[in-house]
Coordinates of C-alpha atoms in Angstrom, one line a residue:
M1 CA 0.0 0.0 0.0
P2 CA 1.4 3.4 -0.9
T3 CA 2.1 5.6 2.1
V4 CA 3.2 9.1 3.0
S5 CA 6.9 8.8 3.7
S6 CA 7.7 12.4 4.4
L7 CA 6.1 15.9 4.5
R8 CA 7.8 19.3 4.1
V9 CA 7.0 22.9 4.4
Y10 CA 9.0 25.9 3.3
P11 CA 7.8 28.9 5.4
V12 CA 10.2 31.4 3.7
K13 CA 10.1 30.9 0.0
G14 CA 13.5 29.7 -1.2
C15 CA 14.8 28.8 2.2
K16 CA 15.6 25.3 3.6
G17 CA 12.6 23.0 3.9
I18 CA 11.4 21.7 7.3
L19 CA 10.4 18.1 7.7
I20 CA 7.1 17.8 9.6
D21 CA 5.2 14.8 11.0
Q22 CA 1.8 16.2 10.0
G23 CA 0.6 19.0 7.9
V24 CA -2.6 21.0 8.1
V25 CA -4.2 21.1 4.6
T26 CA -5.7 24.3 3.3
E27 CA -6.5 25.4 -0.2
T28 CA -3.4 27.6 -0.3
G29 CA -1.1 24.7 0.7
F30 CA 0.1 23.4 4.0
A31 CA -0.3 25.9 6.9
Y32 CA 2.6 28.3 6.9
D33 CA 4.0 27.0 3.6
R34 CA 5.5 29.9 1.6
H35 CA 3.8 32.5 3.8
W36 CA 7.0 34.6 4.0
L37 CA 9.0 36.2 1.2
C38 CA 12.4 37.8 1.1
V39 CA 12.4 40.8 -1.2
T40 CA 14.6 43.7 -2.4
A41 CA 14.2 46.7 -0.1
D42 CA 13.7 49.1 -3.0
S43 CA 11.4 47.4 -5.6
G44 CA 9.9 44.6 -3.4
R45 CA 10.8 42.0 -6.0
F46 CA 11.2 38.5 -4.5
Y47 CA 14.3 36.5 -4.1
S48 CA 14.5 32.8 -4.9
Q49 CA 17.3 30.3 -5.2
R50 CA 17.4 31.2 -8.9
N51 CA 19.1 34.4 -8.0
E52 CA 20.1 33.9 -4.4
A53 CA 21.2 30.3 -3.9
R54 CA 22.3 31.0 -0.4
L55 CA 18.7 31.0 0.7
A56 CA 19.0 27.2 0.6
L57 CA 21.2 27.4 3.8
V58 CA 18.7 29.4 5.9
E59 CA 17.2 27.0 8.3
Q60 CA 15.3 29.5 10.5
V61 CA 14.9 33.3 10.7
P62 CA 15.1 35.2 14.0
L63 CA 11.6 36.9 13.9
V64 CA 10.7 39.3 16.6
P65 CA 7.2 40.7 17.3
H66 CA 6.5 44.4 16.9
S67 CA 6.5 45.8 20.4
N68 CA 6.1 49.5 20.0
G69 CA 2.3 49.3 19.9
S70 CA 2.1 50.4 16.2
E71 CA 0.5 48.5 13.4
P72 CA 3.0 46.5 11.2
E73 CA 3.9 48.3 8.0
E74 CA 2.6 47.0 4.7
R75 CA 4.3 47.4 1.3
Q76 CA 3.8 46.3 -2.3
V77 CA 5.8 43.2 -3.4
V78 CA 6.3 41.4 -6.6
C79 CA 6.2 37.6 -6.9
W80 CA 6.5 36.5 -10.5
E81 CA 3.6 38.2 -12.3
W82 CA 1.7 39.0 -9.1
K83 CA 1.8 42.4 -7.4
G84 CA 0.1 42.9 -4.1
I85 CA 0.5 44.0 -0.5
A86 CA 2.5 42.1 2.2
R87 CA 3.3 42.8 5.8
D88 CA 6.9 44.0 6.7
E89 CA 8.2 41.7 9.5
G90 CA 10.2 44.4 11.1
A91 CA 13.7 45.9 11.4
E92 CA 15.5 43.0 13.0
A93 CA 14.4 40.5 10.4
N94 CA 15.2 42.9 7.6
A95 CA 18.7 43.6 9.1
W96 CA 19.4 39.9 9.3
F97 CA 18.6 39.2 5.7
T98 CA 20.4 42.4 4.6
E99 CA 23.6 41.3 6.3
Y100 CA 23.2 37.7 5.1
L101 CA 22.6 38.6 1.4
G102 CA 24.9 41.6 1.4
K103 CA 22.3 44.0 0.0
P104 CA 19.2 45.9 1.4
S105 CA 16.5 43.3 1.9
Q106 CA 13.2 42.8 3.7
L107 CA 11.2 39.9 5.0
V108 CA 7.5 40.2 4.4
R109 CA 4.5 38.0 5.3
F110 CA 1.5 37.0 3.2
L111 CA -1.6 38.9 4.4
G112 CA -3.8 35.8 4.4
R113 CA -3.9 34.0 7.8
P114 CA -1.6 30.9 7.9
G115 CA -3.7 27.8 8.4
T116 CA -6.8 29.3 6.8
N117 CA -7.8 30.1 3.2
D118 CA -8.1 33.8 4.0
A119 CA -6.4 35.5 1.1
A120 CA -9.0 38.2 1.3
A121 CA -6.7 40.3 3.5
D122 CA -4.8 41.2 0.3
R123 CA -5.4 44.9 0.2
S124 CA -4.7 45.0 -3.5
K125 CA -7.8 42.8 -4.1
K126 CA -5.6 40.8 -6.5
R127 CA -5.7 37.3 -5.3
R128 CA -3.3 34.7 -6.7
P129 CA -5.2 32.0 -8.5
A130 CA -3.7 28.6 -7.9
V131 CA -4.6 26.8 -11.1
P132 CA -3.4 28.4 -14.4
P133 CA -6.0 29.2 -17.0
G134 CA -6.4 26.2 -19.4
W135 CA -5.7 23.6 -16.8
G136 CA -9.2 22.9 -15.8
A137 CA -9.1 25.4 -13.0
V138 CA -10.9 24.5 -9.7
P139 CA -12.8 27.6 -8.6
G140 CA -11.7 29.0 -5.3
H141 CA -8.1 27.7 -5.1
E142 CA -5.5 30.2 -4.4
I143 CA -1.8 30.3 -3.3
A144 CA 0.3 32.4 -1.0
F145 CA 3.9 32.7 -2.3
S146 CA 4.2 29.3 -4.0
D147 CA 5.3 29.4 -7.7
R148 CA 2.2 28.0 -9.2
L149 CA 0.1 25.5 -7.2
P150 CA -0.4 24.8 -3.5
F151 CA 1.1 21.2 -3.3
L152 CA 4.0 19.3 -4.9
L153 CA 3.8 15.5 -4.9
T154 CA 6.8 13.3 -5.6
T155 CA 7.4 9.6 -5.0
E156 CA 10.4 7.6 -3.8
A157 CA 10.1 5.2 -6.7
S158 CA 10.4 8.0 -9.2
L159 CA 13.5 9.4 -7.5
R160 CA 15.0 5.9 -7.5
G161 CA 14.3 5.6 -11.2
L162 CA 15.9 9.0 -11.9
N163 CA 19.0 8.0 -9.9
E164 CA 19.3 4.7 -11.7
A165 CA 19.2 6.6 -15.0
L166 CA 22.0 8.8 -13.7
G167 CA 24.2 5.7 -13.7
K168 CA 27.6 6.4 -12.1
G169 CA 26.8 10.0 -11.4
E170 CA 26.1 11.2 -7.9
A171 CA 22.7 10.4 -6.6
V172 CA 20.3 13.3 -6.4
P173 CA 18.4 13.6 -3.0
M174 CA 14.7 14.4 -2.8
E175 CA 15.5 17.9 -1.3
R176 CA 16.5 19.1 -4.8
F177 CA 12.9 18.9 -5.8
R178 CA 11.4 20.7 -2.8
P179 CA 8.3 18.5 -2.5
N180 CA 5.5 18.9 0.0
I181 CA 4.2 15.3 0.0
V182 CA 6.5 12.3 -0.7
V183 CA 4.9 8.9 -1.2
S184 CA 6.6 5.5 -0.9
D185 CA 5.6 2.0 -2.2
T186 CA 4.0 3.2 -5.4
G187 CA 5.6 0.5 -7.6
E188 CA 7.3 1.4 -10.8
P189 CA 9.0 4.8 -11.2
F190 CA 6.6 7.6 -12.4
S191 CA 3.5 5.5 -11.9
E192 CA 2.0 8.7 -10.5
D193 CA 1.7 10.0 -14.1
A194 CA -1.5 8.0 -14.3
W195 CA -3.0 9.5 -11.1
E196 CA -6.0 11.8 -11.6
A197 CA -6.5 12.2 -7.9
F198 CA -5.4 10.6 -4.6
T199 CA -6.8 10.3 -1.1
V200 CA -4.7 10.3 2.0
Q201 CA -6.2 8.6 5.0
G202 CA -5.1 7.4 8.4
P203 CA -6.3 6.7 11.9
G204 CA -7.6 9.6 13.9
H205 CA -8.4 12.0 11.1
A206 CA -10.7 12.4 8.1
P207 CA -9.4 11.5 4.6
C208 CA -8.0 14.3 2.5
K209 CA -8.4 14.2 -1.2
F210 CA -6.0 15.9 -3.7
R211 CA -6.3 16.4 -7.4
T212 CA -3.1 16.0 -9.6
V213 CA -3.4 19.0 -12.0
V214 CA -0.1 19.3 -14.0
P215 CA 3.3 17.7 -14.0
C216 CA 6.0 20.0 -12.6
D217 CA 8.5 21.3 -15.1
R218 CA 11.9 21.7 -13.4
C219 CA 14.3 24.6 -13.3
K220 CA 17.9 25.2 -12.6
V221 CA 17.3 25.2 -8.8
T222 CA 17.4 21.4 -9.0
T223 CA 21.0 21.5 -10.1
T224 CA 22.1 23.3 -6.9
N225 CA 23.5 21.2 -4.1
Q226 CA 21.3 22.3 -1.1
E227 CA 24.2 21.8 1.3
T228 CA 27.2 23.1 -0.5
L229 CA 25.6 25.4 -3.1
K230 CA 27.7 23.7 -5.8
V231 CA 25.9 23.9 -9.2
G232 CA 26.1 21.0 -11.7
K233 CA 24.3 19.8 -14.7
E234 CA 22.2 17.1 -13.0
P235 CA 19.4 16.2 -12.7
L236 CA 18.2 18.3 -15.7
Q237 CA 20.6 16.6 -18.1
T238 CA 19.3 13.2 -17.3
L239 CA 15.7 14.3 -17.1
A240 CA 16.1 15.6 -20.6
K241 CA 16.8 12.0 -21.7
I242 CA 13.9 10.3 -19.8
R243 CA 11.3 13.0 -18.9
S244 CA 11.2 15.5 -21.8
L245 CA 8.1 17.0 -23.3
E246 CA 8.6 14.9 -26.4
Q247 CA 8.7 11.7 -24.4
L248 CA 5.6 12.4 -22.3
S249 CA 2.8 12.2 -24.8
F250 CA 0.1 12.8 -22.2
I251 CA 1.2 16.5 -21.7
P252 CA -0.2 19.0 -24.2
K253 CA 2.9 20.3 -26.0
E254 CA 1.5 23.8 -26.4
R255 CA 1.4 24.4 -22.6
F256 CA 5.2 24.2 -22.1
P257 CA 8.5 25.4 -23.7
S258 CA 10.0 22.8 -26.0
H259 CA 13.0 22.2 -23.6
A260 CA 10.8 21.5 -20.5
V261 CA 11.6 18.4 -18.4
F262 CA 9.4 17.0 -15.6
F263 CA 9.6 15.5 -12.1
G264 CA 6.7 15.4 -9.7
W265 CA 3.1 16.6 -9.9
L266 CA 1.5 19.9 -8.8
C267 CA -1.7 19.4 -6.9
V268 CA -4.7 21.1 -5.3
A269 CA -6.5 19.9 -2.2
M270 CA -10.2 19.2 -2.5
G271 CA -11.0 20.3 1.0
Q272 CA -9.2 20.8 4.3
G273 CA -7.9 18.5 7.0
T274 CA -4.7 16.9 8.1
V275 CA -2.1 14.7 6.5
K276 CA 0.3 12.6 8.5
V277 CA 3.5 10.6 7.8
G278 CA 2.5 7.0 7.6
D279 CA -0.9 7.6 6.2
E280 CA -2.2 5.4 3.3
V281 CA -2.5 6.8 -0.2
L282 CA -5.3 5.6 -2.5
A283 CA -5.0 6.8 -6.1
S284 CA -7.6 7.0 -8.8
L285 CA -6.4 6.7 -12.4
R286 CA -6.8 9.1 -15.3
D287 CA -8.7 7.9 -18.3
G288 CA -6.6 9.7 -20.9
P289 CA -4.3 12.7 -21.5
I290 CA -4.6 15.6 -19.2
E291 CA -6.7 18.4 -20.6

């Protein structure tokens, strides 16, 4: 029986993931996942490991509460194509990131309430839709500061298949792919390509259902060693041989650039609840190509 083998959240976008025993499921992702963002002090444009690889080494941030009785300041930030209002987390957090990155920076927080689906606190009134147009969007789904969708699913079998394809090269750890939910005992590598949805269930809590929406096309962040920051060519070079757009016929080619390669699936939750390590995973299969 497939089971949840590990769970991860990434409170500050781009920073080191945190292994958790259980995650609270909301429509915007696990509670606290990507609810903080490090941005440039002037333009408010976000940092990620694409332009600041050293974020990978940040395990925790020394946040301090505002104690002067005043309301926290808010400012406009830019996360990919989205522009909206976020909350400044204060001078001490900003000074920490400024010193660490060597340039004026700020730490800001999503204005929705972590652990809920309240994105309505966005003063710009521009919510971030989770499912891109054309991917059979599920009404009501939104994200905080995730790249595209609230949840990323990977499997141990697929990582094993990738590392076998690498041959004599150094094995790539799961951390390179920054998943939220990792599932074991799924059988053959990449069998999750056939999943249309999956339900996670375990003792003591109600089942949680997820929909697999789109395979995750991978970027250069996966080539950065998350411990040493050394950059190589893998796993993108091998994924181009075994998981390219040309090889995966179930993916509409017009939706991705021709050089896209894939590992893992981006998902949305079909309700709220709790997911725990050790829970069983029941998958329902897709009838044909994704639409």
